[in-house]
XYZ file of C-alpha atoms in Angstrom:
113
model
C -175.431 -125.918 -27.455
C -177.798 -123.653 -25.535
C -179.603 -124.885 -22.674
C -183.174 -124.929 -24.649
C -181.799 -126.592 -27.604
C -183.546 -129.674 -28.680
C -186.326 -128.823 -26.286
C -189.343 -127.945 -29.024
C -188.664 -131.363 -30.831
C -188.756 -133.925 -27.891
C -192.061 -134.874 -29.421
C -191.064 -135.693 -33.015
C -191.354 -139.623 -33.516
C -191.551 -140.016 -29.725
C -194.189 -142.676 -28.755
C -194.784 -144.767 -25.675
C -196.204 -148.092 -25.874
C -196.830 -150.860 -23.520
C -194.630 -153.529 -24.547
C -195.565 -157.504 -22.765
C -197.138 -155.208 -19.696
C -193.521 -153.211 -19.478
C -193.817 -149.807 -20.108
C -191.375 -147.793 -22.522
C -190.622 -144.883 -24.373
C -189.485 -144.646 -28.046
C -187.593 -142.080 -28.643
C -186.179 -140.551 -32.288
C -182.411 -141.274 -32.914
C -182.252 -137.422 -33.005
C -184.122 -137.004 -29.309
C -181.545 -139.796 -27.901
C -178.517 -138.467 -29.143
C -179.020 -135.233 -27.596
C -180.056 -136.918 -24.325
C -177.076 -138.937 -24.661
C -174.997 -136.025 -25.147
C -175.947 -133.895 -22.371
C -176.068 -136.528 -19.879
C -171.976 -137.377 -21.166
C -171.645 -133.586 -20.717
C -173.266 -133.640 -17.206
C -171.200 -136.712 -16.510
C -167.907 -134.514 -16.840
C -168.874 -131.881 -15.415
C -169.560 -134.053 -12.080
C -166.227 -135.328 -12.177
C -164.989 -131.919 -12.730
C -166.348 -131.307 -9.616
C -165.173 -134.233 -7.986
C -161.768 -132.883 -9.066
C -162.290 -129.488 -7.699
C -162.996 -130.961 -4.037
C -160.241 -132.878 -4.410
C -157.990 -130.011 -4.820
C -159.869 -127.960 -2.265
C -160.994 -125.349 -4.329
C -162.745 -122.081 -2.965
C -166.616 -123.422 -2.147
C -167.993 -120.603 -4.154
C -166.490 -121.726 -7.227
C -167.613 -125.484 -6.505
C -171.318 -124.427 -5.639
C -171.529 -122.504 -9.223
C -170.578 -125.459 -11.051
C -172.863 -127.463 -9.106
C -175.411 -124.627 -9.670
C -174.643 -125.510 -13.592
C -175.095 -129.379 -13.164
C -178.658 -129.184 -11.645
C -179.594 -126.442 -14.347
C -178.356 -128.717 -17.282
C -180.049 -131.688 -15.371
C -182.823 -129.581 -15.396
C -182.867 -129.271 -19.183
C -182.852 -132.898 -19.889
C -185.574 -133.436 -17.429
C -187.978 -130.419 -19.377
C -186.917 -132.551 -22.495
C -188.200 -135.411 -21.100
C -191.439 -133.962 -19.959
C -192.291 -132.630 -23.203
C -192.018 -135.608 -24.842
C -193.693 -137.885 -22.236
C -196.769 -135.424 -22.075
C -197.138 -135.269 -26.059
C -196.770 -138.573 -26.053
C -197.157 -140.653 -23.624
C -199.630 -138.744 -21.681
C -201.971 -137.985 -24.483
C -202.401 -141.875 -25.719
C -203.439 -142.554 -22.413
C -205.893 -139.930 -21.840
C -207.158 -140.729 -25.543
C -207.820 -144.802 -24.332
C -209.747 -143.376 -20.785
C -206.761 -143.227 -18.751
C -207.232 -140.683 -15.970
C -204.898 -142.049 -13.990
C -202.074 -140.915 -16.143
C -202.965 -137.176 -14.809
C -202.157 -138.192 -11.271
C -198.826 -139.934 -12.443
C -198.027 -136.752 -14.088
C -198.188 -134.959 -11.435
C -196.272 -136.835 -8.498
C -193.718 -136.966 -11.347
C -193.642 -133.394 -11.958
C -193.354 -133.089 -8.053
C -190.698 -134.886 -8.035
C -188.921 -133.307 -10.836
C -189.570 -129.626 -8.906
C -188.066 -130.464 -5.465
């Protein structure tokens, strides 16, 4: 699957909702299965890794699979964002949130370390 795949429909039947003062996202079937499945796909890869120091294998060859880990991270985190901010993000600003802007963007700080 390429890296962008699934990105342009993190929105569809997303919501947010603040459920007995706990916050939470709602996310299609179709959204969390390919969450699911990148995250298994990351999860290999680490222990791929893990494998690979184990055995002492040249450092160049480690560092580009690591390299490929935070890029495929990277790609469920843009996922994410999308859906938060046509989600999440708008039903807030839409009941007078502002605060949701500032939230946004420690996250986003966060997410570009």
């Amino acid at each position: 699957m390429p890296a962008q795949a699934g990105l342009h429909d993190a929105g569809e039947g997303d919501a947010c909702c603040d459920v007995d003062g706990e916050r939470k996202s709602h996310h299609s079937d179709k959204v969390k299965d390919n969450l699911v499945s990148r995250l298994n796909r990351i999860e290999g890869q680490i222990r791929g890794v893990k494998g690979m120091i184990e055995k002492d294998t040249y450092c160049d060859d480690v560092l580009n699979q690591i390299a490929a880990i935070q890029s495929a991270l990277n790609s469920v985190g843009k996922i994410l964002l999308e859906g938060h901010m046509k989600s999440c993000v708008v039903e807030r600003l839409e009941q007078g949130d502002k605060d949701v802007i500032d939230e946004l963007l420690k996250t986003m700080g966060k997410l570009m370390k």
